[in-house]
Amino acid sequence: ERCSAAMERGSRHPVEDEDIRNDLERTFPDMPMLAPRKPQIFRILQQYAAENPDVGYTQGMNYVAATMVLKFPDREDLARRHFGEAMLQFSGFWSDGFPLLNFGVQLFARLAERHLQGLWSHLLRNGVEPLMYFPNGWLSLFGKWLPLPAVMETVDLVLECGIRGVVAATLAFFQMQQSRLLAARGMEELLELINQDSRTAPIDGALIVDVARRWLPRVDEALQATCPAG
């Protein structure tokens, strides 16, 4: 068994290595500071995929690893440890069936329908469903949604609070982008604003974290309603 598992891992490595290299070329492409750090990022992702063959490497992890390396540029050990913590907390974003993603979507939908009703209705009315944008933002831990400085601020909250932090930061993001999104018309324009344009928008990371912390009590209330004690 051990031998066959090792052979399976070995057969997957070349494909995963190529995937990682290809994705690294598209990771924060507007940030030249990342170029000399790519070997570190590659090593972290390669090691994780080898040690966790049940999950392996999935697109989005490249942004998480890049964020950690840039947060700890001279300490690959710390970058690797924090990346490992993120993978441990959020493995359900990437594992089979995406259980954490599906749970988070339901939780966000409940809160947005109640507290961001106008925006939520606008998105649905234009055919924009959560699974059209959440994989992009969440599987990269906001790397594909926010400017890099904002990602580096937000990731601390996310690691501290887990899925609660992800949902709270997402509610903060949509609240802060609400006027732009409400002015957009049609599915294509809305998805472009969420999945692409927001990365180059002047979004303040410290403000996102502050607004997200104000959302946390509502997130906790919704969680308690979803999973009542006893």
Coordinates of N, CA, C and O in Angstrom, one line a residue, residues 3-180:
C3 N 3.9 1.5 -0.9 CA 4.6 1.6 -2.1 C 3.7 2.2 -3.3 O 4.2 3.0 -4.0
S4 N 2.5 1.7 -3.4 CA 1.6 2.1 -4.4 C 1.2 3.6 -4.2 O 1.1 4.3 -5.2
A5 N 1.1 4.0 -3.0 CA 0.8 5.4 -2.7 C 1.9 6.3 -3.1 O 1.7 7.4 -3.7
A6 N 3.1 5.9 -2.8 CA 4.3 6.6 -3.2 C 4.4 6.7 -4.8 O 4.7 7.8 -5.3
M7 N 4.1 5.6 -5.4 CA 4.1 5.6 -6.9 C 3.1 6.6 -7.5 O 3.3 7.3 -8.4
E8 N 1.9 6.6 -6.8 CA 0.8 7.5 -7.3 C 1.3 8.9 -7.1 O 1.1 9.8 -8.0
R9 N 1.9 9.2 -5.9 CA 2.4 10.6 -5.7 C 3.4 11.0 -6.7 O 3.4 12.1 -7.3
G10 N 4.3 10.0 -7.0 CA 5.4 10.3 -8.0 C 4.8 10.6 -9.3 O 5.3 11.4 -10.1
S11 N 3.8 9.8 -9.7 CA 3.2 10.0 -11.0 C 2.5 11.3 -11.2 O 2.3 11.9 -12.2
R12 N 2.0 11.9 -10.0 CA 1.3 13.2 -10.0 C 2.2 14.4 -10.0 O 1.9 15.4 -10.5
H13 N 3.4 14.2 -9.5 CA 4.3 15.4 -9.3 C 4.6 16.1 -10.6 O 4.5 17.3 -10.6
P14 N 5.0 15.4 -11.7 CA 5.3 16.2 -12.9 C 4.2 17.1 -13.3 O 4.4 18.3 -13.7
V15 N 2.9 16.6 -13.3 CA 1.8 17.4 -13.7 C 1.6 18.5 -12.7 O 1.4 19.7 -13.2
E16 N 1.7 18.3 -11.4 CA 1.5 19.4 -10.5 C 2.6 20.4 -10.6 O 2.3 21.6 -10.4
D17 N 3.8 20.0 -10.7 CA 4.9 20.9 -10.9 C 4.7 21.8 -12.0 O 4.9 23.1 -11.9
E18 N 4.2 21.3 -13.1 CA 3.9 22.1 -14.3 C 2.8 23.1 -14.1 O 2.8 24.3 -14.4
D19 N 1.7 22.6 -13.4 CA 0.6 23.4 -13.0 C 1.1 24.6 -12.1 O 0.6 25.7 -12.3
I20 N 1.9 24.3 -11.1 CA 2.4 25.3 -10.2 C 3.2 26.4 -11.0 O 2.9 27.6 -10.8
R21 N 4.1 25.9 -11.8 CA 4.9 26.9 -12.6 C 4.0 27.8 -13.5 O 4.2 29.0 -13.5
N22 N 3.1 27.2 -14.1 CA 2.2 28.0 -15.0 C 1.4 29.0 -14.2 O 1.2 30.1 -14.6
D23 N 0.9 28.5 -13.0 CA 0.1 29.5 -12.2 C 0.9 30.6 -11.6 O 0.4 31.7 -11.4
L24 N 2.2 30.3 -11.3 CA 3.0 31.3 -10.7 C 3.3 32.4 -11.7 O 3.5 33.6 -11.3
E25 N 3.2 32.1 -13.0 CA 3.4 33.2 -14.0 C 2.2 34.2 -14.0 O 2.3 35.3 -14.4
R26 N 1.1 33.7 -13.4 CA -0.1 34.5 -13.4 C -0.5 35.1 -12.0 O -1.5 35.6 -11.8
T27 N 0.4 34.9 -11.1 CA 0.2 35.2 -9.7 C 0.7 36.7 -9.4 O 1.9 36.9 -9.6
F28 N -0.2 37.5 -9.1 CA 0.1 39.0 -8.8 C 1.0 39.5 -10.0 O 2.1 39.9 -9.7
P29 N 0.6 39.4 -11.2 CA 1.5 39.7 -12.3 C 1.9 41.1 -12.4 O 3.0 41.5 -13.0
D30 N 1.2 42.0 -11.7 CA 1.6 43.4 -11.7 C 2.5 43.8 -10.5 O 2.8 44.9 -10.3
M31 N 3.0 42.7 -9.8 CA 3.9 43.0 -8.7 C 5.3 42.4 -9.0 O 5.6 41.2 -8.8
P32 N 6.2 43.3 -9.5 CA 7.6 42.8 -9.9 C 8.4 42.2 -8.7 O 9.3 41.4 -8.8
M33 N 8.0 42.7 -7.4 CA 8.7 42.2 -6.2 C 8.5 40.7 -6.1 O 9.3 40.0 -5.3
L34 N 7.5 40.1 -6.7 CA 7.3 38.7 -6.6 C 8.3 37.8 -7.3 O 8.5 36.7 -6.9
A35 N 8.8 38.3 -8.4 CA 9.6 37.5 -9.3 C 10.8 36.8 -8.6 O 10.9 35.6 -8.8
P36 N 11.6 37.5 -7.8 CA 12.7 36.7 -7.2 C 12.2 35.8 -6.1 O 13.0 35.0 -5.6
R37 N 11.0 35.8 -5.7 CA 10.5 35.0 -4.6 C 9.8 33.7 -5.2 O 9.4 32.8 -4.4
K38 N 9.7 33.6 -6.5 CA 8.9 32.5 -7.1 C 9.5 31.1 -6.7 O 8.8 30.1 -6.5
P39 N 10.9 31.0 -6.6 CA 11.4 29.7 -6.2 C 11.0 29.2 -4.8 O 10.7 28.1 -4.6
Q40 N 10.9 30.2 -3.9 CA 10.4 29.9 -2.5 C 8.9 29.4 -2.6 O 8.5 28.5 -1.9
I41 N 8.1 30.2 -3.4 CA 6.7 29.9 -3.5 C 6.5 28.5 -4.1 O 5.7 27.7 -3.6
F42 N 7.3 28.2 -5.1 CA 7.2 26.9 -5.8 C 7.6 25.8 -4.8 O 6.9 24.8 -4.7
R43 N 8.6 25.9 -4.0 CA 9.0 24.9 -3.0 C 7.9 24.6 -2.0 O 7.6 23.5 -1.7
I44 N 7.3 25.7 -1.5 CA 6.2 25.5 -0.5 C 5.0 24.8 -1.1 O 4.5 23.8 -0.5
L45 N 4.6 25.1 -2.3 CA 3.5 24.5 -3.0 C 3.8 23.0 -3.3 O 3.0 22.1 -3.2
Q46 N 5.0 22.8 -3.8 CA 5.5 21.5 -4.2 C 5.5 20.5 -3.0 O 5.0 19.4 -3.1
Q47 N 6.0 21.0 -1.9 CA 6.1 20.2 -0.7 C 4.7 19.9 -0.2 O 4.4 18.8 0.3
Y48 N 3.8 20.9 -0.2 CA 2.5 20.6 0.3 C 1.8 19.6 -0.5 O 1.2 18.7 0.0
A49 N 1.9 19.7 -1.8 CA 1.2 18.7 -2.7 C 1.8 17.3 -2.5 O 1.0 16.3 -2.5
A50 N 3.1 17.2 -2.3 CA 3.7 15.9 -2.0 C 3.3 15.3 -0.7 O 3.0 14.1 -0.6
E51 N 3.1 16.1 0.3 CA 2.8 15.6 1.7 C 1.3 15.5 1.9 O 0.9 14.8 2.8
N52 N 0.5 16.0 1.0 CA -1.0 15.9 1.1 C -1.6 15.5 -0.3 O -2.3 16.3 -0.9
P53 N -1.3 14.3 -0.7 CA -1.8 13.8 -2.0 C -3.3 13.8 -2.1 O -3.8 13.8 -3.2
D54 N -4.0 13.7 -1.0 CA -5.5 13.7 -1.1 C -6.0 15.0 -1.5 O -7.1 15.1 -2.1
V55 N -5.3 16.1 -1.3 CA -5.7 17.4 -1.8 C -4.8 17.8 -3.0 O -5.3 18.3 -3.9
G56 N -3.5 17.6 -2.9 CA -2.6 17.9 -3.9 C -2.5 19.4 -4.1 O -2.5 20.2 -3.1
Y57 N -2.3 19.9 -5.4 CA -2.2 21.3 -5.7 C -3.4 21.7 -6.5 O -3.8 21.0 -7.4
T58 N -4.0 22.8 -6.1 CA -5.2 23.3 -6.8 C -5.0 24.8 -7.0 O -4.4 25.5 -6.1
Q59 N -5.4 25.3 -8.1 CA -5.3 26.7 -8.4 C -5.9 27.6 -7.3 O -7.0 27.3 -6.8
G60 N -5.3 28.6 -7.0 CA -5.7 29.5 -5.8 C -4.7 29.4 -4.7 O -4.4 30.4 -4.1
M61 N -4.2 28.2 -4.5 CA -3.2 28.0 -3.5 C -1.9 28.8 -3.8 O -1.2 29.2 -2.9
N62 N -1.7 29.1 -5.1 CA -0.5 29.9 -5.5 C -0.6 31.3 -4.9 O 0.4 31.8 -4.4
Y63 N -1.8 31.9 -4.8 CA -1.9 33.2 -4.2 C -1.7 33.2 -2.7 O -1.1 34.1 -2.2
V64 N -2.2 32.1 -2.1 CA -2.0 32.0 -0.6 C -0.5 31.9 -0.3 O 0.0 32.6 0.6
A65 N 0.2 31.0 -1.0 CA 1.6 30.8 -0.8 C 2.4 32.1 -1.1 O 3.3 32.5 -0.3
A66 N 2.0 32.8 -2.1 CA 2.7 34.1 -2.5 C 2.5 35.1 -1.4 O 3.5 35.8 -1.0
T67 N 1.3 35.2 -0.9 CA 1.0 36.1 0.2 C 1.9 35.9 1.4 O 2.5 36.8 2.0
M68 N 2.0 34.6 1.8 CA 2.8 34.2 2.9 C 4.3 34.5 2.7 O 5.0 35.0 3.6
V69 N 4.8 34.3 1.5 CA 6.2 34.5 1.2 C 6.5 36.0 1.3 O 7.5 36.5 1.8
L70 N 5.5 36.8 0.8 CA 5.7 38.3 0.8 C 5.6 38.8 2.2 O 6.2 39.9 2.5
K71 N 4.8 38.2 3.0 CA 4.7 38.6 4.4 C 5.9 38.3 5.2 O 6.3 39.0 6.1
F72 N 6.6 37.2 4.9 CA 7.8 36.8 5.6 C 8.9 36.5 4.5 O 9.4 35.4 4.3
P73 N 9.4 37.6 3.9 CA 10.3 37.5 2.7 C 11.6 36.8 3.0 O 12.2 36.2 2.2
D74 N 12.1 37.0 4.3 CA 13.4 36.4 4.6 C 13.3 35.2 5.5 O 14.3 34.7 6.1
R75 N 12.1 34.7 5.7 CA 11.8 33.5 6.6 C 10.9 32.5 5.9 O 9.7 32.5 6.1
E76 N 11.6 31.7 5.0 CA 10.8 30.7 4.3 C 10.1 29.7 5.3 O 9.0 29.2 5.0
D77 N 10.7 29.5 6.4 CA 10.2 28.6 7.4 C 8.8 29.1 8.0 O 7.8 28.4 8.1
L78 N 8.8 30.5 8.2 CA 7.6 31.1 8.7 C 6.5 31.1 7.6 O 5.3 30.9 7.9
A79 N 6.9 31.4 6.4 CA 6.0 31.5 5.3 C 5.4 30.1 5.1 O 4.1 29.9 4.9
R80 N 6.2 29.0 5.2 CA 5.7 27.7 5.0 C 4.7 27.3 6.2 O 3.7 26.7 5.9
R81 N 5.1 27.7 7.4 CA 4.2 27.4 8.5 C 2.9 28.1 8.4 O 1.8 27.4 8.6
H82 N 2.9 29.3 8.1 CA 1.6 30.1 7.9 C 0.8 29.5 6.7 O -0.5 29.5 6.8
F83 N 1.4 29.2 5.7 CA 0.7 28.5 4.5 C 0.1 27.2 5.0 O -1.1 27.0 4.7
G84 N 0.9 26.4 5.8 CA 0.3 25.2 6.3 C -0.9 25.4 7.2 O -1.9 24.6 7.1
E85 N -0.8 26.5 8.0 CA -2.0 26.8 8.9 C -3.2 27.1 8.0 O -4.4 26.7 8.3
A86 N -3.0 27.9 7.0 CA -4.1 28.3 6.1 C -4.7 27.0 5.4 O -5.9 26.9 5.3
M87 N -3.8 26.1 4.9 CA -4.3 24.9 4.3 C -5.1 24.0 5.3 O -6.1 23.4 4.9
L88 N -4.6 24.0 6.5 CA -5.3 23.2 7.5 C -6.7 23.7 7.8 O -7.7 23.0 7.9
Q89 N -6.8 25.1 8.0 CA -8.1 25.7 8.3 C -9.0 25.6 7.1 O -10.3 25.5 7.3
F90 N -8.5 25.8 5.9 CA -9.4 25.9 4.7 C -9.3 24.8 3.7 O -9.6 25.0 2.5
S91 N -8.8 23.7 4.1 CA -8.7 22.5 3.2 C -10.0 22.2 2.5 O -10.0 21.8 1.3
G92 N -11.1 22.5 3.2 CA -12.4 22.3 2.6 C -12.8 23.2 1.4 O -13.8 23.0 0.7
F93 N -11.9 24.2 1.1 CA -12.1 25.0 -0.1 C -11.6 24.2 -1.3 O -12.0 24.5 -2.4
W94 N -10.6 23.3 -1.1 CA -10.0 22.7 -2.2 C -10.2 21.2 -2.3 O -10.0 20.6 -3.3
S95 N -10.6 20.5 -1.2 CA -10.8 19.1 -1.2 C -12.1 18.7 -1.9 O -12.9 19.5 -2.3
D96 N -12.2 17.4 -2.2 CA -13.3 16.9 -3.0 C -14.7 17.3 -2.5 O -14.9 17.2 -1.3
G97 N -15.5 17.8 -3.4 CA -16.8 18.3 -3.0 C -16.8 19.7 -2.5 O -17.9 20.3 -2.3
F98 N -15.7 20.3 -2.2 CA -15.6 21.7 -1.7 C -16.6 22.0 -0.6 O -17.4 22.9 -0.6
P99 N -16.5 21.2 0.5 CA -17.5 21.3 1.6 C -17.5 22.7 2.3 O -18.6 23.2 2.6
L100 N -16.3 23.2 2.5 CA -16.2 24.5 3.2 C -16.7 25.6 2.3 O -17.4 26.6 2.8
L101 N -16.4 25.5 1.0 CA -16.9 26.5 0.1 C -18.4 26.6 0.1 O -19.1 27.6 0.2
N102 N -19.0 25.4 0.0 CA -20.5 25.3 0.0 C -21.1 25.8 1.3 O -22.1 26.5 1.2
F103 N -20.5 25.5 2.4 CA -21.0 26.0 3.7 C -20.9 27.5 3.7 O -21.8 28.2 4.2
G104 N -19.8 28.0 3.3 CA -19.6 29.5 3.4 C -20.5 30.2 2.5 O -21.0 31.3 2.8
V105 N -20.8 29.7 1.3 CA -21.7 30.3 0.4 C -23.1 30.4 1.0 O -23.8 31.5 0.9
Q106 N -23.6 29.3 1.6 CA -24.9 29.4 2.3 C -24.9 30.4 3.4 O -25.9 31.1 3.6
L107 N -23.9 30.5 4.2 CA -23.8 31.4 5.3 C -23.8 32.8 4.8 O -24.5 33.7 5.3
F108 N -23.0 33.1 3.7 CA -22.9 34.4 3.2 C -24.3 34.8 2.6 O -24.8 36.0 2.8
A109 N -24.9 33.9 1.9 CA -26.2 34.2 1.2 C -27.3 34.6 2.3 O -28.0 35.6 2.1
R110 N -27.3 33.9 3.4 CA -28.2 34.2 4.4 C -28.0 35.6 5.0 O -28.9 36.4 5.2
L111 N -26.7 36.0 5.2 CA -26.4 37.3 5.7 C -26.6 38.4 4.7 O -27.2 39.5 5.0
A112 N -26.2 38.2 3.4 CA -26.4 39.2 2.4 C -27.9 39.5 2.1 O -28.3 40.6 1.9
E113 N -28.7 38.4 2.1 CA -30.1 38.6 1.9 C -30.8 39.4 2.9 O -31.7 40.2 2.7
R114 N -30.2 39.3 4.2 CA -30.8 40.1 5.3 C -30.2 41.5 5.4 O -31.0 42.4 5.7
H115 N -28.9 41.6 5.2 CA -28.3 42.9 5.6 C -27.8 43.7 4.4 O -27.5 44.9 4.5
L116 N -27.7 43.1 3.2 CA -27.3 43.8 2.0 C -28.4 43.5 0.9 O -28.1 43.1 -0.2
Q117 N -29.6 43.6 1.3 CA -30.7 43.2 0.5 C -30.8 43.8 -0.9 O -31.0 43.0 -1.9
G118 N -30.5 45.1 -1.0 CA -30.6 45.7 -2.3 C -29.5 45.2 -3.3 O -29.8 44.9 -4.4
L119 N -28.3 45.0 -2.7 CA -27.2 44.5 -3.6 C -27.4 43.1 -3.9 O -27.2 42.6 -5.1
W120 N -27.8 42.3 -2.9 CA -28.0 40.8 -3.2 C -29.1 40.6 -4.2 O -28.9 39.8 -5.2
S121 N -30.2 41.4 -4.1 CA -31.3 41.3 -5.2 C -30.8 41.7 -6.5 O -31.1 41.1 -7.6
H122 N -30.0 42.7 -6.6 CA -29.4 43.2 -7.8 C -28.5 42.2 -8.5 O -28.6 41.9 -9.7
L123 N -27.7 41.5 -7.7 CA -26.8 40.4 -8.3 C -27.7 39.3 -8.8 O -27.5 38.8 -10.0
L124 N -28.7 38.8 -8.0 CA -29.5 37.7 -8.5 C -30.3 38.1 -9.7 O -30.5 37.3 -10.6
R125 N -30.8 39.3 -9.7 CA -31.7 39.8 -10.8 C -30.9 39.8 -12.1 O -31.5 39.6 -13.2
N126 N -29.6 40.0 -12.0 CA -28.7 40.0 -13.2 C -28.1 38.6 -13.5 O -27.2 38.5 -14.3
G127 N -28.6 37.6 -12.8 CA -28.1 36.3 -13.0 C -26.7 36.0 -12.5 O -26.1 35.0 -12.9
V128 N -26.3 36.8 -11.5 CA -25.0 36.6 -10.9 C -25.1 35.7 -9.6 O -25.6 36.2 -8.6
E129 N -24.8 34.5 -9.7 CA -24.9 33.5 -8.6 C -23.6 33.5 -7.8 O -22.5 33.7 -8.4
P130 N -23.6 33.1 -6.5 CA -22.4 33.1 -5.7 C -21.3 32.2 -6.3 O -20.1 32.6 -6.2
L131 N -21.6 31.1 -6.9 CA -20.5 30.2 -7.4 C -19.9 30.7 -8.6 O -18.9 30.1 -9.1
M132 N -20.3 31.9 -9.1 CA -19.7 32.5 -10.3 C -18.5 33.4 -9.8 O -17.7 33.7 -10.6
Y133 N -18.5 33.7 -8.5 CA -17.4 34.6 -8.1 C -16.7 34.1 -6.8 O -15.5 34.4 -6.6
F134 N -17.4 33.4 -5.9 CA -16.7 32.9 -4.7 C -15.5 32.0 -4.9 O -14.5 32.2 -4.2
P135 N -15.5 31.1 -5.8 CA -14.3 30.3 -6.0 C -13.1 31.1 -6.3 O -12.0 30.9 -5.9
N136 N -13.3 32.2 -7.2 CA -12.2 33.1 -7.5 C -11.6 33.8 -6.3 O -10.4 33.8 -6.1
G137 N -12.5 34.3 -5.5 CA -12.0 35.1 -4.3 C -11.6 34.2 -3.1 O -10.5 34.5 -2.5
W138 N -12.3 33.2 -2.8 CA -12.1 32.4 -1.6 C -10.9 31.4 -1.8 O -10.1 31.2 -0.9
L139 N -10.8 30.7 -3.0 CA -9.8 29.7 -3.2 C -8.4 30.4 -3.3 O -7.4 29.7 -3.1
S140 N -8.4 31.7 -3.5 CA -7.1 32.4 -3.4 C -7.0 33.2 -2.1 O -6.0 34.0 -2.0
L141 N -7.9 33.0 -1.2 CA -7.9 33.8 0.1 C -7.8 35.3 -0.3 O -7.0 36.0 0.3
F142 N -8.7 35.8 -1.2 CA -8.8 37.2 -1.6 C -7.7 37.7 -2.5 O -7.7 38.8 -3.0
G143 N -6.8 36.8 -2.9 CA -5.7 37.2 -3.8 C -6.1 37.6 -5.2 O -5.5 38.5 -5.8
K144 N -7.3 37.1 -5.6 CA -7.8 37.5 -6.9 C -8.8 38.6 -6.9 O -9.3 39.0 -7.9
W145 N -9.1 39.0 -5.7 CA -10.1 40.0 -5.5 C -9.6 41.4 -5.1 O -10.1 42.4 -5.4
L146 N -8.5 41.4 -4.3 CA -8.0 42.6 -3.7 C -6.6 42.9 -4.1 O -5.8 42.0 -4.5
P147 N -6.3 44.2 -4.1 CA -4.9 44.6 -4.3 C -4.0 43.9 -3.3 O -4.4 43.6 -2.1
L148 N -2.7 43.6 -3.6 CA -1.8 42.8 -2.7 C -1.7 43.4 -1.3 O -1.8 42.7 -0.3
P149 N -1.5 44.7 -1.1 CA -1.5 45.3 0.2 C -2.7 44.9 1.1 O -2.6 44.6 2.3
A150 N -3.9 45.0 0.4 CA -5.1 44.7 1.1 C -5.2 43.2 1.4 O -5.7 42.8 2.5
V151 N -4.7 42.3 0.5 CA -4.7 40.9 0.8 C -3.8 40.6 2.0 O -4.2 39.8 2.9
M152 N -2.7 41.3 2.1 CA -1.8 41.0 3.2 C -2.3 41.4 4.6 O -2.1 40.9 5.6
E153 N -3.2 42.5 4.5 CA -3.9 42.9 5.8 C -5.0 41.9 6.1 O -5.2 41.5 7.3
T154 N -5.8 41.5 5.1 CA -6.9 40.7 5.3 C -6.6 39.2 5.7 O -7.3 38.6 6.5
V155 N -5.4 38.7 5.3 CA -5.1 37.3 5.6 C -4.9 37.1 7.1 O -5.1 36.0 7.6
D156 N -4.5 38.1 7.8 CA -4.3 38.0 9.2 C -5.6 37.7 9.9 O -5.8 36.9 10.8
L157 N -6.6 38.5 9.5 CA -8.0 38.3 10.0 C -8.5 36.9 9.7 O -9.1 36.2 10.5
V158 N -8.3 36.5 8.5 CA -8.7 35.2 8.0 C -8.1 34.0 8.8 O -8.8 33.1 9.2
L159 N -6.8 34.1 9.0 CA -6.1 33.1 9.8 C -6.6 33.1 11.2 O -6.7 32.1 11.9
E160 N -6.9 34.3 11.8 CA -7.4 34.4 13.2 C -8.8 33.8 13.3 O -9.0 33.1 14.3
C161 N -9.6 34.1 12.4 CA -11.1 33.8 12.6 C -11.6 32.6 11.7 O -12.8 32.3 11.8
G162 N -10.8 32.1 10.8 CA -11.3 31.0 10.0 C -12.4 31.4 9.0 O -12.4 32.5 8.5
I163 N -13.3 30.5 8.8 CA -14.4 30.8 7.8 C -15.2 32.0 8.3 O -15.8 32.7 7.4
R164 N -15.3 32.2 9.6 CA -16.0 33.4 10.1 C -15.3 34.7 9.5 O -16.0 35.6 9.1
G165 N -14.0 34.7 9.5 CA -13.3 35.8 9.0 C -13.4 36.0 7.5 O -13.5 37.1 7.0
V166 N -13.4 34.8 6.8 CA -13.6 34.9 5.3 C -15.0 35.5 5.0 O -15.1 36.4 4.1
V167 N -16.0 35.0 5.6 CA -17.4 35.5 5.4 C -17.5 37.0 5.8 O -18.1 37.8 5.0
A168 N -16.9 37.4 6.9 CA -17.0 38.8 7.4 C -16.2 39.7 6.4 O -16.7 40.8 6.1
A169 N -15.1 39.3 6.0 CA -14.3 40.1 5.0 C -15.0 40.2 3.7 O -14.9 41.2 3.0
T170 N -15.7 39.2 3.3 CA -16.4 39.2 2.0 C -17.6 40.1 2.1 O -17.9 40.9 1.2
L171 N -18.3 40.1 3.2 CA -19.4 41.1 3.5 C -18.9 42.5 3.5 O -19.5 43.4 2.9
A172 N -17.7 42.7 4.1 CA -17.1 44.0 4.1 C -16.7 44.5 2.7 O -17.0 45.6 2.3
F173 N -16.2 43.6 1.9 CA -15.8 43.8 0.5 C -17.0 44.3 -0.3 O -17.0 45.3 -1.0
F174 N -18.1 43.5 -0.2 CA -19.3 43.8 -1.0 C -19.9 45.1 -0.5 O -20.5 45.9 -1.3
Q175 N -19.9 45.3 0.8 CA -20.5 46.6 1.4 C -19.7 47.8 0.8 O -20.3 48.8 0.4
M176 N -18.4 47.7 0.8 CA -17.5 48.8 0.4 C -17.6 49.0 -1.1 O -17.4 50.1 -1.6
Q177 N -17.9 48.0 -1.9 CA -18.0 48.1 -3.3 C -19.5 48.2 -3.8 O -19.8 48.2 -5.0
Q178 N -20.4 48.4 -2.8 CA -21.8 48.4 -3.1 C -22.2 49.4 -4.2 O -23.0 49.0 -5.1
S179 N -21.8 50.6 -4.1 CA -22.2 51.6 -5.0 C -21.8 51.3 -6.5 O -22.5 51.5 -7.4
R180 N -20.5 50.8 -6.6 CA -20.0 50.5 -7.9 C -20.8 49.3 -8.5 O -21.2 49.3 -9.7

